[in-house]
Amino acid sequence: KAGVTQTPRYLIKTRGQQVTLSCSPISGHRSVSWYQQTPGQGLQFLFEYFSETQRNKGNFPGRFSGRQFSNSRSEMNVSTLELGDSALYLCASSEPNNSPLHFGNGTRLTVT
Amino acid sequence: DAKTTQPNSMESNEEEPVHLPCNHSTISGTDYIHWYRQLPSQGPEYVIHGLTSNVNNRMASLAIAEDRKSSTLILHRATLRDAAVYYCILRDVGITSGTYKYIFGTGTRLKVLA
């Protein structure tokens, strides 16, 4: 099976812009979750989707949003970008319940 | 929310066992303990998980304290390829909502010396 695919791998944006990141889960996985990784804060949970519904959300401002499509692919959007949004954004997919997470290699976002 | 704490870094000699500790003193009865590791420029990779009993797989062993307030990931023979950041994660199945929360530890950077 192909792994979790995230696009693009690298992105440079300026403050105030918005950005959309994409994640294609492993075939058959219906749960997709998103994480922000920074040197200072480490790995932080953003949100999780299952069958097109957001099931849980981390402590991030409303500028961070996401969605999941019927084929389980997911997108996350960050509006009004700030310098502090520069980070590695990771997506993971899994089967339901307590199955292991399978991570993609992330999208590195740089905000200038 | 339950939190985990891990040492920032550890060193091991190649071919020797490594014990990576994780404290989760506020763990709840529904929290599973997961371990992942992350190599440079890659996403985290699943290593092992458990609830109450010790667990073994081809990569590692997980020893869980009887009170579940701590756990230890054991790499039986460290190799240079095991050099990575190891994360201890609690996955909580919300009793009322049925949703999951993913709570990450700070991670331990393991250095393996040749």
Short mmCIF file of N, CA and C in Angstrom, two decimals, chain B:
data_model
loop_
_atom_site.label_atom_id
_atom_site.label_comp_id
_atom_site.label_asym_id
_atom_site.label_seq_id
_atom_site.Cartn_x
_atom_site.Cartn_y
_atom_site.Cartn_z
N ASP B 1 -6.22 17.32 30.78
CA ASP B 1 -5.65 16.35 29.84
C ASP B 1 -4.38 15.76 30.44
N ALA B 2 -4.20 14.45 30.23
CA ALA B 2 -3.00 13.80 30.72
C ALA B 2 -1.80 14.29 29.93
N LYS B 3 -0.66 14.40 30.60
CA LYS B 3 0.58 14.83 29.96
C LYS B 3 1.63 13.77 30.17
N THR B 4 2.62 13.77 29.31
CA THR B 4 3.76 12.87 29.47
C THR B 4 5.03 13.69 29.58
N THR B 5 6.01 13.15 30.30
CA THR B 5 7.31 13.79 30.39
C THR B 5 8.38 12.77 30.09
N GLN B 6 9.37 13.21 29.31
CA GLN B 6 10.46 12.35 28.90
C GLN B 6 11.77 13.12 29.04
N PRO B 7 12.89 12.41 29.23
CA PRO B 7 14.18 13.12 29.23
C PRO B 7 14.44 13.69 27.85
N ASN B 8 15.11 14.82 27.81
CA ASN B 8 15.36 15.47 26.53
C ASN B 8 16.25 14.65 25.62
N SER B 9 17.25 13.99 26.22
CA SER B 9 18.19 13.24 25.39
C SER B 9 18.78 12.08 26.17
N MET B 10 19.22 11.07 25.43
CA MET B 10 19.90 9.93 26.01
C MET B 10 20.94 9.44 25.01
N GLU B 11 21.94 8.76 25.52
CA GLU B 11 22.98 8.17 24.68
C GLU B 11 23.07 6.68 24.95
N SER B 12 23.43 5.95 23.93
CA SER B 12 23.63 4.52 24.10
C SER B 12 24.76 4.07 23.18
N ASN B 13 25.44 3.03 23.59
CA ASN B 13 26.43 2.43 22.71
C ASN B 13 25.74 1.44 21.79
N GLU B 14 26.27 1.33 20.59
CA GLU B 14 25.73 0.38 19.62
C GLU B 14 25.76 -1.03 20.19
N GLU B 15 24.75 -1.81 19.86
CA GLU B 15 24.62 -3.20 20.28
C GLU B 15 24.22 -3.37 21.75
N GLU B 16 24.05 -2.29 22.47
CA GLU B 16 23.62 -2.40 23.86
C GLU B 16 22.13 -2.09 23.98
N PRO B 17 21.49 -2.58 25.06
CA PRO B 17 20.06 -2.27 25.25
C PRO B 17 19.88 -0.81 25.68
N VAL B 18 18.72 -0.27 25.32
CA VAL B 18 18.37 1.11 25.67
C VAL B 18 17.01 1.11 26.34
N HIS B 19 16.92 1.81 27.45
CA HIS B 19 15.65 1.95 28.16
C HIS B 19 15.23 3.41 28.14
N LEU B 20 14.16 3.70 27.43
CA LEU B 20 13.68 5.07 27.30
C LEU B 20 12.45 5.25 28.20
N PRO B 21 12.56 6.10 29.23
CA PRO B 21 11.45 6.23 30.18
C PRO B 21 10.43 7.30 29.76
N CYS B 22 9.22 7.13 30.26
CA CYS B 22 8.16 8.12 30.05
C CYS B 22 7.29 8.15 31.31
N ASN B 23 7.07 9.34 31.83
CA ASN B 23 6.18 9.49 32.98
C ASN B 23 4.84 10.05 32.53
N HIS B 24 3.79 9.45 33.01
CA HIS B 24 2.42 9.92 32.69
C HIS B 24 1.58 9.73 33.94
N SER B 25 1.89 10.54 34.96
CA SER B 25 1.29 10.35 36.28
C SER B 25 -0.21 10.61 36.31
N THR B 26 -0.73 11.38 35.34
CA THR B 26 -2.16 11.68 35.34
C THR B 26 -2.92 10.84 34.31
N ILE B 27 -2.35 9.73 33.93
CA ILE B 27 -2.98 8.87 32.92
C ILE B 27 -4.35 8.40 33.43
N SER B 28 -5.30 8.30 32.52
CA SER B 28 -6.61 7.80 32.90
C SER B 28 -6.77 6.35 32.45
N GLY B 29 -7.81 5.72 32.94
CA GLY B 29 -8.00 4.31 32.64
C GLY B 29 -8.21 3.99 31.18
N THR B 30 -8.61 5.00 30.40
CA THR B 30 -8.89 4.76 28.98
C THR B 30 -7.74 5.18 28.07
N ASP B 31 -6.64 5.61 28.65
CA ASP B 31 -5.49 6.03 27.85
C ASP B 31 -4.62 4.84 27.45
N TYR B 32 -4.38 4.70 26.15
CA TYR B 32 -3.38 3.77 25.67
C TYR B 32 -2.04 4.50 25.57
N ILE B 33 -0.97 3.79 25.78
CA ILE B 33 0.37 4.35 25.69
C ILE B 33 0.97 3.93 24.36
N HIS B 34 1.30 4.90 23.54
CA HIS B 34 1.89 4.65 22.22
C HIS B 34 3.30 5.22 22.21
N TRP B 35 4.16 4.60 21.45
CA TRP B 35 5.49 5.12 21.20
C TRP B 35 5.71 5.25 19.69
N TYR B 36 6.27 6.39 19.33
CA TYR B 36 6.64 6.65 17.94
C TYR B 36 8.07 7.17 17.93
N ARG B 37 8.72 7.07 16.78
CA ARG B 37 10.03 7.67 16.66
C ARG B 37 10.10 8.45 15.36
N GLN B 38 10.93 9.47 15.37
CA GLN B 38 11.03 10.34 14.20
C GLN B 38 12.49 10.52 13.81
N LEU B 39 12.78 10.12 12.58
CA LEU B 39 14.11 10.34 12.03
C LEU B 39 14.13 11.70 11.35
N PRO B 40 15.30 12.27 11.14
CA PRO B 40 15.38 13.59 10.51
C PRO B 40 14.67 13.63 9.16
N SER B 41 13.94 14.69 8.95
CA SER B 41 13.24 14.95 7.69
C SER B 41 12.16 13.92 7.36
N GLN B 42 11.67 13.23 8.37
CA GLN B 42 10.60 12.26 8.15
C GLN B 42 9.50 12.47 9.18
N GLY B 43 8.32 11.94 8.86
CA GLY B 43 7.25 11.94 9.84
C GLY B 43 7.49 10.86 10.88
N PRO B 44 6.84 10.95 12.02
CA PRO B 44 7.00 9.91 13.05
C PRO B 44 6.59 8.54 12.54
N GLU B 45 7.22 7.53 13.10
CA GLU B 45 6.97 6.14 12.73
C GLU B 45 6.50 5.38 13.97
N TYR B 46 5.44 4.61 13.84
CA TYR B 46 4.91 3.83 14.95
C TYR B 46 5.94 2.80 15.42
N VAL B 47 6.06 2.66 16.76
CA VAL B 47 6.97 1.65 17.31
C VAL B 47 6.18 0.56 18.03
N ILE B 48 5.35 0.96 19.00
CA ILE B 48 4.66 -0.03 19.83
C ILE B 48 3.58 0.66 20.64
N HIS B 49 2.59 -0.09 21.13
CA HIS B 49 1.62 0.51 22.05
C HIS B 49 1.07 -0.57 22.99
N GLY B 50 0.50 -0.09 24.11
CA GLY B 50 -0.08 -1.01 25.07
C GLY B 50 -1.00 -0.29 26.04
N LEU B 51 -1.73 -1.07 26.82
CA LEU B 51 -2.68 -0.50 27.78
C LEU B 51 -2.26 -0.80 29.21
N THR B 52 -2.13 -2.07 29.54
CA THR B 52 -1.75 -2.42 30.91
C THR B 52 -0.61 -3.43 30.95
N SER B 53 -0.65 -4.38 30.05
CA SER B 53 0.37 -5.44 30.07
C SER B 53 1.58 -5.06 29.23
N ASN B 54 2.70 -5.66 29.58
CA ASN B 54 3.91 -5.45 28.77
C ASN B 54 3.69 -6.02 27.37
N VAL B 55 4.31 -5.40 26.39
CA VAL B 55 4.11 -5.76 24.99
C VAL B 55 5.45 -5.92 24.30
N ASN B 56 5.50 -6.85 23.37
CA ASN B 56 6.72 -7.06 22.58
C ASN B 56 6.37 -7.09 21.11
N ASN B 57 7.23 -6.52 20.28
CA ASN B 57 7.12 -6.73 18.85
C ASN B 57 8.53 -6.78 18.28
N ARG B 58 8.63 -6.85 16.95
CA ARG B 58 9.94 -7.04 16.34
C ARG B 58 10.86 -5.83 16.54
N MET B 59 10.27 -4.69 16.82
CA MET B 59 11.09 -3.48 16.96
C MET B 59 11.54 -3.26 18.39
N ALA B 60 10.64 -3.51 19.35
CA ALA B 60 10.95 -3.12 20.73
C ALA B 60 10.02 -3.84 21.71
N SER B 61 10.24 -3.54 22.99
CA SER B 61 9.35 -4.00 24.05
C SER B 61 8.86 -2.78 24.81
N LEU B 62 7.67 -2.89 25.35
CA LEU B 62 7.09 -1.82 26.15
C LEU B 62 6.78 -2.40 27.53
N ALA B 63 7.39 -1.79 28.54
CA ALA B 63 7.14 -2.20 29.92
C ALA B 63 6.30 -1.12 30.58
N ILE B 64 5.15 -1.51 31.11
CA ILE B 64 4.22 -0.56 31.72
C ILE B 64 4.17 -0.82 33.22
N ALA B 65 4.36 0.22 34.01
CA ALA B 65 4.33 0.08 35.45
C ALA B 65 2.95 -0.40 35.90
N GLU B 66 2.93 -1.06 37.05
CA GLU B 66 1.67 -1.63 37.54
C GLU B 66 0.61 -0.54 37.76
N ASP B 67 1.03 0.63 38.23
CA ASP B 67 0.07 1.73 38.44
C ASP B 67 -0.14 2.55 37.16
N ARG B 68 0.53 2.18 36.11
CA ARG B 68 0.42 2.82 34.77
C ARG B 68 0.87 4.28 34.75
N LYS B 69 1.55 4.72 35.77
CA LYS B 69 1.98 6.11 35.80
C LYS B 69 3.32 6.30 35.09
N SER B 70 3.90 5.26 34.63
CA SER B 70 5.13 5.37 33.85
C SER B 70 5.26 4.15 32.94
N SER B 71 6.07 4.31 31.91
CA SER B 71 6.34 3.19 31.01
C SER B 71 7.76 3.34 30.48
N THR B 72 8.28 2.26 29.94
CA THR B 72 9.64 2.25 29.42
C THR B 72 9.67 1.54 28.08
N LEU B 73 10.22 2.21 27.10
CA LEU B 73 10.44 1.58 25.80
C LEU B 73 11.82 0.96 25.82
N ILE B 74 11.90 -0.30 25.45
CA ILE B 74 13.17 -1.02 25.50
C ILE B 74 13.57 -1.42 24.08
N LEU B 75 14.72 -0.92 23.67
CA LEU B 75 15.34 -1.38 22.43
C LEU B 75 16.41 -2.37 22.85
N HIS B 76 16.29 -3.59 22.42
CA HIS B 76 17.13 -4.64 22.98
C HIS B 76 18.58 -4.55 22.54
N ARG B 77 18.80 -4.13 21.31
CA ARG B 77 20.17 -3.94 20.82
C ARG B 77 20.17 -2.73 19.90
N ALA B 78 20.63 -1.62 20.43
CA ALA B 78 20.59 -0.37 19.66
C ALA B 78 21.52 -0.44 18.46
N THR B 79 21.05 0.06 17.34
CA THR B 79 21.88 0.21 16.15
C THR B 79 21.92 1.68 15.77
N LEU B 80 22.81 2.02 14.87
CA LEU B 80 22.92 3.41 14.45
C LEU B 80 21.62 3.91 13.83
N ARG B 81 20.87 2.98 13.23
CA ARG B 81 19.60 3.37 12.60
C ARG B 81 18.52 3.69 13.63
N ASP B 82 18.78 3.36 14.90
CA ASP B 82 17.79 3.68 15.94
C ASP B 82 17.93 5.10 16.46
N ALA B 83 18.94 5.82 15.99
CA ALA B 83 19.11 7.21 16.43
C ALA B 83 17.94 8.04 15.88
N ALA B 84 17.17 8.59 16.79
CA ALA B 84 15.94 9.30 16.41
C ALA B 84 15.39 10.00 17.64
N VAL B 85 14.31 10.75 17.45
CA VAL B 85 13.57 11.31 18.58
C VAL B 85 12.41 10.37 18.86
N TYR B 86 12.31 9.92 20.09
CA TYR B 86 11.28 8.97 20.49
C TYR B 86 10.20 9.70 21.29
N TYR B 87 8.96 9.53 20.85
CA TYR B 87 7.82 10.19 21.49
C TYR B 87 6.94 9.17 22.20
N CYS B 88 6.59 9.52 23.41
CA CYS B 88 5.63 8.75 24.20
C CYS B 88 4.29 9.48 24.09
N ILE B 89 3.27 8.81 23.67
CA ILE B 89 1.99 9.46 23.36
C ILE B 89 0.87 8.75 24.10
N LEU B 90 -0.05 9.51 24.65
CA LEU B 90 -1.26 8.94 25.22
C LEU B 90 -2.41 9.13 24.25
N ARG B 91 -3.09 8.06 23.94
CA ARG B 91 -4.28 8.16 23.09
C ARG B 91 -5.49 7.86 23.96
N ASP B 92 -6.28 8.87 24.16
CA ASP B 92 -7.43 8.78 25.05
C ASP B 92 -8.71 8.59 24.25
N VAL B 93 -9.42 7.54 24.58
CA VAL B 93 -10.74 7.38 23.98
C VAL B 93 -11.73 8.04 24.91
N GLY B 94 -12.27 9.16 24.51
CA GLY B 94 -13.22 9.88 25.34
C GLY B 94 -14.42 9.01 25.66
N ILE B 95 -14.70 8.89 26.94
CA ILE B 95 -15.78 8.00 27.35
C ILE B 95 -17.12 8.50 26.85
N THR B 96 -17.30 9.81 26.94
CA THR B 96 -18.61 10.34 26.59
C THR B 96 -18.75 10.62 25.11
N SER B 97 -17.69 11.11 24.51
CA SER B 97 -17.80 11.53 23.12
C SER B 97 -17.35 10.47 22.14
N GLY B 98 -16.55 9.54 22.60
CA GLY B 98 -16.02 8.53 21.69
C GLY B 98 -14.94 9.07 20.78
N THR B 99 -14.49 10.27 21.04
CA THR B 99 -13.45 10.85 20.19
C THR B 99 -12.08 10.63 20.82
N TYR B 100 -11.08 10.90 20.02
CA TYR B 100 -9.71 10.67 20.46
C TYR B 100 -8.99 11.98 20.73
N LYS B 101 -8.11 11.95 21.69
CA LYS B 101 -7.19 13.06 21.88
C LYS B 101 -5.78 12.50 21.76
N TYR B 102 -4.90 13.27 21.20
CA TYR B 102 -3.53 12.83 20.98
C TYR B 102 -2.61 13.77 21.74
N ILE B 103 -2.03 13.27 22.80
CA ILE B 103 -1.23 14.10 23.69
C ILE B 103 0.22 13.64 23.59
N PHE B 104 1.08 14.51 23.10
CA PHE B 104 2.47 14.14 22.86
C PHE B 104 3.36 14.54 24.02
N GLY B 105 4.36 13.70 24.26
CA GLY B 105 5.42 14.06 25.19
C GLY B 105 6.41 14.96 24.49
N THR B 106 7.43 15.34 25.22
CA THR B 106 8.45 16.25 24.66
C THR B 106 9.40 15.52 23.73
N GLY B 107 9.46 14.23 23.85
CA GLY B 107 10.36 13.46 23.02
C GLY B 107 11.75 13.34 23.61
N THR B 108 12.37 12.21 23.39
CA THR B 108 13.75 11.96 23.81
C THR B 108 14.61 11.74 22.58
N ARG B 109 15.64 12.55 22.46
CA ARG B 109 16.57 12.38 21.33
C ARG B 109 17.58 11.33 21.72
N LEU B 110 17.55 10.21 21.03
CA LEU B 110 18.47 9.11 21.30
C LEU B 110 19.66 9.19 20.36
N LYS B 111 20.83 9.22 20.96
CA LYS B 111 22.08 9.19 20.19
C LYS B 111 22.72 7.84 20.41
N VAL B 112 23.07 7.18 19.31
CA VAL B 112 23.70 5.88 19.39
C VAL B 112 25.16 6.01 18.97
N LEU B 113 26.03 5.61 19.85
CA LEU B 113 27.47 5.75 19.61
C LEU B 113 28.04 4.46 19.04
N ALA B 114 28.80 4.62 17.96
CA ALA B 114 29.40 3.45 17.31
C ALA B 114 30.57 2.90 18.12
#
